[in-house]
mmCIF file of C-alpha atoms and ligand atoms in Angstrom:
data_model
loop_
_atom_site.group_PDB
_atom_site.id
_atom_site.type_symbol
_atom_site.label_atom_id
_atom_site.label_comp_id
_atom_site.label_asym_id
_atom_site.label_seq_id
_atom_site.Cartn_x
_atom_site.Cartn_y
_atom_site.Cartn_z
ATOM 1 C CA MET I 1 93.396 131.750 114.535
ATOM 2 C CA ASN I 2 92.245 128.385 115.813
ATOM 3 C CA VAL I 3 91.532 125.575 113.384
ATOM 4 C CA HIS I 4 89.646 122.629 114.886
ATOM 5 C CA LEU I 5 89.961 119.336 113.080
ATOM 6 C CA ILE I 6 87.237 116.741 113.451
ATOM 7 C CA ARG I 7 86.645 113.499 111.598
ATOM 8 C CA SER I 8 83.573 111.537 110.675
ATOM 9 C CA SER I 9 83.680 108.156 112.383
ATOM 10 C CA GLU I 10 84.571 106.046 109.321
ATOM 11 C CA PHE I 11 87.842 107.948 108.760
ATOM 12 C CA ASP I 12 90.637 106.003 110.436
ATOM 13 C CA SER I 13 91.853 107.687 113.605
ATOM 14 C CA ASN I 14 95.553 106.921 112.925
ATOM 15 C CA HIS I 15 95.308 108.615 109.565
ATOM 16 C CA PHE I 16 93.509 111.522 111.157
ATOM 17 C CA TRP I 17 96.393 111.978 113.596
ATOM 18 C CA GLU I 18 98.927 111.761 110.787
ATOM 19 C CA VAL I 19 97.264 114.717 109.059
ATOM 20 C CA LEU I 20 97.106 116.696 112.282
ATOM 21 C CA ASP I 21 100.758 115.896 113.090
ATOM 22 C CA LEU I 22 101.796 117.076 109.660
ATOM 23 C CA LEU I 23 99.910 120.371 109.948
ATOM 24 C CA GLN I 24 101.240 121.024 113.446
ATOM 25 C CA LYS I 25 104.800 120.817 112.105
ATOM 26 C CA PHE I 26 104.323 124.229 110.515
ATOM 27 C CA PRO I 27 103.731 126.656 113.342
ATOM 28 C CA GLY I 28 102.174 130.040 112.718
ATOM 29 C CA ILE I 29 99.066 132.081 113.266
ATOM 30 C CA MET I 30 96.845 129.115 112.364
ATOM 31 C CA ARG I 31 96.893 126.703 115.264
ATOM 32 C CA PHE I 32 95.582 123.226 114.595
ATOM 33 C CA PHE I 33 93.662 121.409 117.322
ATOM 34 C CA THR I 34 91.490 118.426 117.910
ATOM 35 C CA ASN I 35 89.580 117.140 120.889
ATOM 36 C CA GLU I 36 89.527 113.729 119.230
ATOM 37 C CA GLU I 37 85.787 113.904 118.919
ATOM 38 C CA HIS I 38 84.308 112.199 115.909
ATOM 39 C CA VAL I 39 80.945 112.846 114.320
ATOM 40 C CA LEU I 40 78.494 110.273 113.108
ATOM 41 C CA ILE I 41 76.895 110.566 109.735
ATOM 42 C CA ALA I 42 73.639 108.640 109.882
ATOM 43 C CA ASP I 43 72.650 106.105 107.238
ATOM 44 C CA GLU I 44 69.785 108.301 106.067
ATOM 45 C CA GLU I 45 72.264 111.118 105.440
ATOM 46 C CA ILE I 46 74.235 108.947 103.012
ATOM 47 C CA ARG I 47 73.156 108.304 99.446
ATOM 48 C CA GLN I 48 74.552 105.431 97.457
ATOM 49 C CA GLU I 49 75.411 106.719 94.046
ATOM 50 C CA LYS I 50 76.885 105.125 91.017
ATOM 51 C CA TYR I 51 79.306 106.887 88.760
ATOM 52 C CA ASP I 52 80.617 105.578 85.500
ATOM 53 C CA SER I 53 84.378 105.798 85.394
ATOM 54 C CA GLU I 54 84.264 108.999 83.396
ATOM 55 C CA ASN I 55 82.117 110.821 85.902
ATOM 56 C CA PHE I 56 84.008 109.423 88.863
ATOM 57 C CA HIS I 57 87.036 111.287 87.548
ATOM 58 C CA VAL I 58 85.214 114.540 86.999
ATOM 59 C CA GLN I 59 85.063 117.215 89.632
ATOM 60 C CA LYS I 60 81.781 118.851 88.879
ATOM 61 C CA SER I 61 81.076 122.505 88.863
ATOM 62 C CA LEU I 62 78.187 123.865 90.887
ATOM 63 C CA SER I 63 75.761 122.391 88.388
ATOM 64 C CA MET I 64 76.033 118.652 87.981
ATOM 65 C CA GLU I 65 74.451 115.450 86.808
ATOM 66 C CA MET I 66 74.894 111.858 88.006
ATOM 67 C CA CYS I 67 75.659 108.562 86.309
ATOM 68 C CA SER I 68 76.219 104.894 87.074
ATOM 69 C CA ASP I 69 78.969 102.274 87.614
ATOM 70 C CA LYS I 70 81.306 103.025 90.518
ATOM 71 C CA LYS I 71 79.406 102.900 93.800
ATOM 72 C CA VAL I 72 80.201 105.873 95.942
ATOM 73 C CA GLU I 73 78.701 106.950 99.251
ATOM 74 C CA VAL I 74 77.632 110.516 98.918
ATOM 75 C CA VAL I 75 76.762 113.057 101.586
ATOM 76 C CA LYS I 76 75.403 116.557 100.982
ATOM 77 C CA TRP I 77 77.588 119.593 101.626
ATOM 78 C CA GLU I 78 74.907 120.950 103.961
ATOM 79 C CA THR I 79 75.100 117.778 106.052
ATOM 80 C CA PHE I 80 78.870 118.165 106.464
ATOM 81 C CA PHE I 81 78.540 121.814 107.395
ATOM 82 C CA GLY I 82 75.651 120.991 109.742
ATOM 83 C CA LYS I 83 77.999 118.597 111.611
ATOM 84 C CA CYS I 84 80.575 121.376 111.856
ATOM 85 C CA ASN I 85 77.928 123.707 113.313
ATOM 86 C CA ASP I 86 76.862 121.069 115.851
ATOM 87 C CA PHE I 87 80.492 120.854 116.913
ATOM 88 C CA ARG I 88 80.674 124.649 117.209
ATOM 89 C CA ARG I 89 77.638 124.816 119.454
ATOM 90 C CA LYS I 90 78.717 121.933 121.613
ATOM 91 C CA ASN I 91 82.245 123.247 122.152
ATOM 92 C CA ASP I 92 81.590 126.970 122.167
ATOM 93 C CA ILE I 93 83.713 127.703 119.099
ATOM 94 C CA GLY I 94 83.880 131.355 118.058
ATOM 95 C CA ASP I 95 82.813 132.599 114.609
ATOM 96 C CA GLU I 96 86.411 133.559 113.787
ATOM 97 C CA GLU I 97 87.662 130.008 114.346
ATOM 98 C CA PHE I 98 87.691 127.353 111.650
ATOM 99 C CA VAL I 99 86.145 123.878 111.901
ATOM 100 C CA VAL I 100 87.464 121.311 109.430
ATOM 101 C CA LEU I 101 85.716 117.989 108.904
ATOM 102 C CA LEU I 102 87.828 115.179 107.438
ATOM 103 C CA THR I 103 85.650 112.525 105.893
ATOM 104 C CA ASP I 104 85.889 109.392 103.743
ATOM 105 C CA TYR I 105 82.492 110.125 102.229
ATOM 106 C CA SER I 106 82.169 111.667 98.829
ATOM 107 C CA ASN I 107 79.885 114.657 98.404
ATOM 108 C CA ASP I 108 76.984 115.700 96.219
ATOM 109 C CA LYS I 109 79.062 118.044 94.052
ATOM 110 C CA ASN I 110 81.966 115.606 93.818
ATOM 111 C CA TRP I 111 84.596 118.096 94.999
ATOM 112 C CA PHE I 112 87.793 117.240 96.852
ATOM 113 C CA ALA I 113 87.166 119.878 99.471
ATOM 114 C CA ALA I 114 84.992 122.943 100.001
ATOM 115 C CA ALA I 115 84.116 125.694 102.422
ATOM 116 C CA ASP I 116 80.740 126.570 103.881
ATOM 117 C CA PRO I 117 79.421 129.801 102.298
ATOM 118 C CA ASN I 118 77.869 130.798 105.624
ATOM 119 C CA ALA I 119 80.536 130.027 108.224
ATOM 120 C CA ARG I 120 84.176 129.133 108.655
ATOM 121 C CA ASN I 121 83.465 125.440 108.149
ATOM 122 C CA LEU I 122 85.073 123.210 105.583
ATOM 123 C CA PHE I 123 85.318 119.574 104.666
ATOM 124 C CA VAL I 124 88.116 117.641 102.991
ATOM 125 C CA GLN I 125 87.614 114.248 101.409
ATOM 126 C CA THR I 126 90.081 111.663 102.693
ATOM 127 C CA LYS I 127 89.327 108.740 100.405
ATOM 128 C CA TYR I 128 90.227 107.876 96.795
ATOM 129 C CA TRP I 129 93.501 109.788 96.814
ATOM 130 C CA ASP I 130 95.329 106.774 95.441
ATOM 131 C CA TYR I 131 93.173 107.079 92.307
ATOM 132 C CA PHE I 132 94.085 110.659 91.670
ATOM 133 C CA ALA I 133 97.397 111.490 93.245
ATOM 134 C CA GLY I 134 98.949 108.107 93.981
ATOM 135 C CA SER I 135 100.419 109.560 97.129
ATOM 136 C CA ASP I 136 100.228 109.382 100.857
ATOM 137 C CA GLN I 137 96.778 110.749 101.819
ATOM 138 C CA ARG I 138 98.350 113.100 104.368
ATOM 139 C CA TYR I 139 99.676 115.413 101.658
ATOM 140 C CA PRO I 140 96.541 116.029 99.611
ATOM 141 C CA VAL I 141 94.433 116.300 102.763
ATOM 142 C CA ALA I 142 96.779 118.783 104.481
ATOM 143 C CA TYR I 143 97.121 120.693 101.196
ATOM 144 C CA HIS I 144 93.369 121.138 100.988
ATOM 145 C CA VAL I 145 92.966 122.104 104.628
ATOM 146 C CA VAL I 146 95.289 125.100 104.275
ATOM 147 C CA THR I 147 94.377 126.163 100.739
ATOM 148 C CA VAL I 148 90.629 126.033 101.380
ATOM 149 C CA ILE I 149 91.146 128.169 104.498
ATOM 150 C CA LEU I 150 93.104 130.650 102.398
ATOM 151 C CA LYS I 151 90.358 130.721 99.750
ATOM 152 C CA LYS I 152 87.732 131.220 102.428
ATOM 153 C CA LEU I 153 89.667 134.278 103.602
ATOM 154 C CA MET I 154 90.177 135.568 100.042
ATOM 155 C CA PHE I 155 86.746 135.253 98.473
ATOM 156 C CA ARG I 156 83.416 136.728 99.501
ATOM 157 C CA ASP I 157 81.276 133.885 98.173
ATOM 158 C CA TYR I 158 81.101 131.181 95.517
ATOM 159 C CA LEU I 159 80.220 133.711 92.822
ATOM 160 C CA ASP I 160 83.411 135.568 93.605
ATOM 161 C CA LEU I 161 85.394 132.304 93.808
ATOM 162 C CA ASN I 162 84.012 131.046 90.499
ATOM 163 C CA LEU I 163 85.308 134.144 88.743
ATOM 164 C CA HIS I 164 88.863 133.254 89.694
ATOM 165 C CA TRP I 165 89.260 129.531 89.076
ATOM 166 C CA HIS I 166 91.879 128.524 86.513
ATOM 167 C CA GLU I 167 89.978 126.342 84.083
ATOM 168 C CA LYS I 168 93.297 125.397 82.490
ATOM 169 C CA PRO I 169 95.610 123.943 85.167
ATOM 170 C CA VAL I 170 98.795 125.917 85.822
ATOM 171 C CA GLY I 171 99.871 124.119 89.006
ATOM 172 C CA CYS I 172 98.238 126.717 91.257
ATOM 173 C CA MET I 173 95.890 126.205 94.191
ATOM 174 C CA MET I 174 93.207 127.912 92.077
ATOM 175 C CA ASP I 175 93.284 125.215 89.371
ATOM 176 C CA PHE I 176 89.769 123.874 89.246
ATOM 177 C CA CYS I 177 90.830 120.331 88.196
ATOM 178 C CA ARG I 178 87.549 119.503 86.538
ATOM 179 C CA ASN I 179 89.300 116.320 85.514
ATOM 180 C CA LYS I 180 90.313 115.007 88.925
ATOM 181 C CA ASN I 181 93.480 113.439 87.528
ATOM 182 C CA GLU I 182 94.850 116.941 87.129
ATOM 183 C CA ILE I 183 95.131 117.193 90.886
ATOM 184 C CA SER I 184 98.570 115.578 90.888
ATOM 185 C CA LEU I 185 100.024 118.589 89.047
ATOM 186 C CA LYS I 186 98.565 120.913 91.655
ATOM 187 C CA LEU I 187 100.037 118.837 94.489
ATOM 188 C CA ARG I 188 103.436 118.360 92.880
ATOM 189 C CA THR I 189 103.903 122.039 92.237
ATOM 190 C CA ALA I 190 102.116 122.982 95.483
ATOM 191 C CA ASP I 191 102.303 126.594 94.404
ATOM 192 C CA ILE I 192 100.340 129.821 94.027
ATOM 193 C CA CYS I 193 100.667 131.535 90.646
ATOM 194 C CA PRO I 194 101.638 135.237 90.246
ATOM 195 C CA ASP I 195 98.060 136.288 89.354
ATOM 196 C CA CYS I 196 96.712 134.689 92.501
ATOM 197 C CA LEU I 197 99.503 136.194 94.597
ATOM 198 C CA LYS I 198 98.491 139.608 93.314
ATOM 199 C CA LEU I 199 94.886 138.884 94.200
ATOM 200 C CA ILE I 200 95.847 137.738 97.704
ATOM 201 C CA SER I 201 97.676 141.001 98.204
ATOM 202 C CA GLU I 202 94.791 143.101 96.818
ATOM 203 C CA ARG I 203 92.341 141.317 99.074
ATOM 204 C CA LYS I 204 94.553 142.096 102.050
ATOM 205 C CA VAL I 205 94.690 138.586 103.469
ATOM 206 C CA ASP I 206 96.778 138.541 106.645
ATOM 207 C CA HIS I 207 100.331 137.939 105.403
ATOM 208 C CA THR I 208 101.156 135.655 108.347
ATOM 209 C CA VAL I 209 98.420 133.267 107.219
ATOM 210 C CA VAL I 210 99.771 133.356 103.682
ATOM 211 C CA GLN I 211 103.305 132.676 104.948
ATOM 212 C CA GLN I 212 102.114 129.662 106.903
ATOM 213 C CA VAL I 213 100.233 128.310 103.885
ATOM 214 C CA PHE I 214 103.474 128.640 101.881
ATOM 215 C CA ASP I 215 105.399 126.787 104.594
ATOM 216 C CA VAL I 216 102.932 123.898 104.487
ATOM 217 C CA LEU I 217 102.960 123.773 100.674
ATOM 218 C CA ASP I 218 106.775 123.837 100.561
ATOM 219 C CA GLY I 219 106.954 121.078 103.176
ATOM 220 C CA ILE I 220 104.448 118.919 101.318
ATOM 221 C CA ARG I 221 106.332 119.341 98.046
ATOM 222 C CA THR I 222 109.693 118.390 99.604
ATOM 223 C CA GLN I 223 108.307 115.316 101.292
ATOM 224 C CA MET I 224 106.372 114.132 98.255
ATOM 225 C CA VAL I 225 109.461 114.458 96.102
ATOM 226 C CA TYR I 226 111.497 112.540 98.688
ATOM 227 C CA LYS I 227 109.065 109.649 98.536
ATOM 228 C CA GLU I 228 108.794 109.686 94.750
ATOM 229 C CA ARG I 229 112.562 109.619 94.292
ATOM 230 C CA PHE I 230 112.858 106.618 96.563
ATOM 231 C CA VAL I 231 111.711 104.486 93.631
ATOM 232 C CA ILE I 232 114.968 105.406 91.881
ATOM 233 C CA ASN I 233 117.556 106.184 94.536
ATOM 234 C CA ARG I 234 116.415 103.736 97.242
ATOM 235 C CA LYS I 235 117.649 106.120 99.886
ATOM 236 C CA ALA I 236 115.875 104.971 103.017
ATOM 237 C CA PRO I 237 114.945 107.825 105.331
ATOM 238 C CA LEU I 238 116.492 108.282 108.731
ATOM 239 C CA MET I 239 114.500 106.855 111.627
ATOM 240 C CA VAL I 240 114.877 108.270 115.143
ATOM 241 C CA PHE I 241 113.511 107.324 118.559
ATOM 242 C CA GLU I 242 112.399 110.358 120.512
ATOM 243 C CA GLY I 243 111.778 110.984 124.183
ATOM 244 C CA ARG I 244 110.831 108.742 127.057
ATOM 245 C CA ASN I 245 108.126 107.035 125.022
ATOM 246 C CA GLN I 246 110.627 106.357 122.233
ATOM 247 C CA ARG I 247 108.393 107.848 119.576
ATOM 248 C CA ILE I 248 109.375 106.384 116.207
ATOM 249 C CA VAL I 249 109.829 109.354 113.905
ATOM 250 C CA PHE I 250 111.069 110.031 110.355
ATOM 251 C CA PRO I 251 112.371 113.624 110.266
ATOM 252 C CA GLU I 252 112.867 113.711 106.498
ATOM 253 C CA LEU I 253 109.220 112.804 106.010
ATOM 254 C CA GLY I 254 107.976 115.760 107.976
ATOM 255 C CA ASP I 255 108.452 114.002 111.316
ATOM 256 C CA LEU I 256 106.068 111.265 110.307
ATOM 257 C CA GLU I 257 105.427 109.186 113.413
ATOM 258 C CA ILE I 258 104.668 105.473 113.413
ATOM 259 C CA ARG I 259 102.193 105.067 116.228
ATOM 260 C CA LEU I 260 102.686 101.760 117.977
ATOM 261 C CA THR I 261 101.030 100.607 121.186
ATOM 262 C CA PRO I 262 103.401 100.091 124.156
ATOM 263 C CA LEU I 263 103.437 96.309 123.585
ATOM 264 C CA GLU I 264 104.050 96.676 119.857
ATOM 265 C CA LYS I 265 106.797 99.178 120.555
ATOM 266 C CA THR I 266 108.352 96.778 123.076
ATOM 267 C CA VAL I 267 108.560 94.112 120.380
ATOM 268 C CA TYR I 268 109.941 96.616 117.903
ATOM 269 C CA LEU I 269 112.640 97.966 120.238
ATOM 270 C CA PHE I 270 113.636 94.457 121.254
ATOM 271 C CA PHE I 271 114.341 93.452 117.655
ATOM 272 C CA TYR I 272 115.910 96.811 116.983
ATOM 273 C CA ARG I 273 118.418 96.058 119.735
ATOM 274 C CA HIS I 274 119.172 92.647 118.227
ATOM 275 C CA PRO I 275 120.514 93.270 114.730
ATOM 276 C CA GLU I 276 121.907 89.724 114.739
ATOM 277 C CA GLY I 277 118.299 88.454 114.683
ATOM 278 C CA VAL I 278 116.338 86.290 117.114
ATOM 279 C CA GLU I 279 114.173 83.250 116.319
ATOM 280 C CA LEU I 280 110.634 83.555 117.655
ATOM 281 C CA ASN I 281 110.981 80.358 119.667
ATOM 282 C CA CYS I 282 113.998 81.852 121.475
ATOM 283 C CA VAL I 283 112.262 85.063 122.471
ATOM 284 C CA GLN I 284 111.354 83.758 125.909
ATOM 285 C CA ASP I 285 115.072 83.509 126.733
ATOM 286 C CA HIS I 286 115.062 87.309 126.706
ATOM 287 C CA ARG I 287 112.203 87.779 129.171
ATOM 288 C CA ALA I 288 114.095 90.118 131.516
ATOM 289 C CA GLU I 289 115.184 92.409 128.708
ATOM 290 C CA ILE I 290 111.713 92.525 127.157
ATOM 291 C CA LEU I 291 110.057 93.211 130.491
ATOM 292 C CA ASN I 292 112.554 95.955 131.081
ATOM 293 C CA ILE I 293 111.722 97.657 127.767
ATOM 294 C CA TYR I 294 108.001 97.343 128.466
ATOM 295 C CA GLU I 295 108.369 98.840 131.952
ATOM 296 C CA SER I 296 110.069 101.882 130.461
ATOM 297 C CA LEU I 297 107.228 102.420 127.958
ATOM 298 C CA SER I 298 104.070 101.246 129.636
ATOM 299 C CA ASN I 299 101.722 103.450 131.581
ATOM 300 C CA ALA I 300 100.503 100.503 133.641
ATOM 301 C CA ASP I 301 101.827 101.041 137.159
ATOM 302 C CA ASN I 302 101.107 97.543 138.356
ATOM 303 C CA VAL I 303 104.161 95.292 138.050
ATOM 304 C CA LYS I 304 102.025 92.147 138.112
ATOM 305 C CA THR I 305 99.955 93.383 135.148
ATOM 306 C CA MET I 306 103.069 94.203 133.180
ATOM 307 C CA GLU I 307 104.608 90.807 133.928
ATOM 308 C CA ALA I 308 101.434 89.012 132.898
ATOM 309 C CA ARG I 309 101.328 90.887 129.593
ATOM 310 C CA ILE I 310 104.946 90.086 128.814
ATOM 311 C CA ASP I 311 104.525 86.431 129.771
ATOM 312 C CA ASP I 312 101.586 86.213 127.411
ATOM 313 C CA LEU I 313 103.553 88.004 124.704
ATOM 314 C CA ILE I 314 106.513 85.650 124.791
ATOM 315 C CA SER I 315 104.646 82.432 125.571
ATOM 316 C CA PRO I 316 105.366 79.793 122.921
ATOM 317 C CA LEU I 317 101.701 78.804 123.260
ATOM 318 C CA SER I 318 100.366 82.199 122.243
ATOM 319 C CA ASN I 319 100.484 83.741 118.821
ATOM 320 C CA SER I 320 100.813 87.152 120.362
ATOM 321 C CA ILE I 321 104.283 88.096 119.158
ATOM 322 C CA SER I 322 103.556 87.107 115.548
ATOM 323 C CA GLU I 323 100.405 89.188 115.644
ATOM 324 C CA LYS I 324 102.356 92.168 116.952
ATOM 325 C CA ILE I 325 104.965 91.736 114.223
ATOM 326 C CA SER I 326 102.321 91.752 111.492
ATOM 327 C CA ARG I 327 100.537 94.710 112.999
ATOM 328 C CA ILE I 328 103.827 96.639 113.151
ATOM 329 C CA LYS I 329 104.445 95.735 109.524
ATOM 330 C CA ARG I 330 101.033 97.002 108.520
ATOM 331 C CA LYS I 331 101.537 100.317 110.329
ATOM 332 C CA PHE I 332 104.942 100.930 108.726
ATOM 333 C CA SER I 333 103.633 99.953 105.289
ATOM 334 C CA GLU I 334 100.626 102.236 105.566
ATOM 335 C CA ALA I 335 102.791 105.176 106.537
ATOM 336 C CA LEU I 336 105.808 104.639 104.268
ATOM 337 C CA GLY I 337 104.472 102.552 101.435
ATOM 338 C CA GLU I 338 105.357 98.888 101.213
ATOM 339 C CA GLU I 339 108.697 99.282 99.469
ATOM 340 C CA MET I 340 110.119 101.939 101.743
ATOM 341 C CA ALA I 341 108.803 100.055 104.774
ATOM 342 C CA ASN I 342 110.813 96.956 103.896
ATOM 343 C CA ASP I 343 113.967 98.144 105.642
ATOM 344 C CA PHE I 344 112.112 98.939 108.836
ATOM 345 C CA VAL I 345 109.771 96.024 109.442
ATOM 346 C CA ILE I 346 110.742 92.923 111.388
ATOM 347 C CA GLY I 347 111.640 90.553 108.574
ATOM 348 C CA GLY I 348 112.113 86.780 108.352
ATOM 349 C CA GLU I 349 109.738 83.837 108.021
ATOM 350 C CA ASN I 350 108.512 81.055 110.300
ATOM 351 C CA ALA I 351 111.434 79.562 112.256
ATOM 352 C CA GLU I 352 114.056 81.848 110.734
ATOM 353 C CA LYS I 353 115.842 84.537 112.672
ATOM 354 C CA ARG I 354 113.793 87.720 112.713
ATOM 355 C CA PHE I 355 115.511 91.067 112.376
ATOM 356 C CA ILE I 356 115.066 94.612 111.125
ATOM 357 C CA GLN I 357 116.966 95.305 107.910
ATOM 358 C CA ASP I 358 117.682 98.881 108.936
ATOM 359 C CA THR I 359 119.751 97.686 111.908
ATOM 360 C CA LYS I 360 122.118 95.637 109.756
ATOM 361 C CA GLY I 361 124.386 98.604 109.298
ATOM 362 C CA ILE I 362 122.836 99.731 106.025
ATOM 363 C CA HIS I 363 121.353 102.813 107.571
ATOM 364 C CA ASN I 364 121.991 104.042 111.034
ATOM 365 C CA ALA I 365 119.177 105.279 113.145
ATOM 366 C CA LEU I 366 119.836 107.699 115.935
ATOM 367 C CA THR I 367 118.495 107.620 119.416
ATOM 368 C CA SER I 368 117.810 110.937 121.031
HETATM 369 ZN ZN1 ZN C 1 96.624 130.973 90.351
#
């Protein structure tokens, strides 16, 4: 069963890949793909709406009314599903396959995620998760991708679905979460209650799909708990470098990968190999070593090009290396949260020695 993920253009492509990476970690009958295509939602398809704080926090039922205060960009469900159908036509996607649109835009019924009543299309909202779940957006987004697929396979239509929502949250995927703040319970438990399990079995949903959904939910729960406990136990996760491209991966966080460009990764590996620290104005003394790292990572086959890039990187006249260091910091912080990222970013100020905390013998990373 193929599941094609697409994004609307405003949803950050790194975050899109993080969700896809996470889902692909749980192999099974559902196979998650993307062709990296993104869809454009035109200005005239977006409505600016204002919610007061109360309504912003309310997930509306099929009937709804609107209010004012918080400005939200709203797109109709039909528009989202129309984009999914365009993608189907263009890429010859079969009716049995799923198309999932990940989008920052809110929607006219103010739901987190929903399926198309007429086809195997669904959308998942990717924005505002910090308001409701306070967690890494990958988890709520991946959670909704798999649970909405399961619901689409379980229920005939919205009438049927509406008969089975839990109005009172029990930590099950069928909790309606009319008050959006209730979503954190659903994510933390990441479970399916006994009544719903019985229903899944009565409705004869393919058990291999159900198993895979369980695997994803279990994985999400473990990783979320790991991150939450960090606040108390300060146990930094293990970081490993994988393969020829030295992918930077955190296995305990569901193989979360920090995606750096070859030049950024060159800078990172250089400092990783110098736990004693190096001042920025001494970096050019290490030209040969830096060039060597870059040659092993870069896809550029022209030696002259590679040399020019490294010379620019280490030139005391350019700001290039500082820029790379801040960009690396941003990428780690976005993926791990600022606190957890502290051990892994290249620390130090101005003329001080710069080094990565994690290399100071506090935690040992492995190279494979
Ligand atoms: Zn339930």
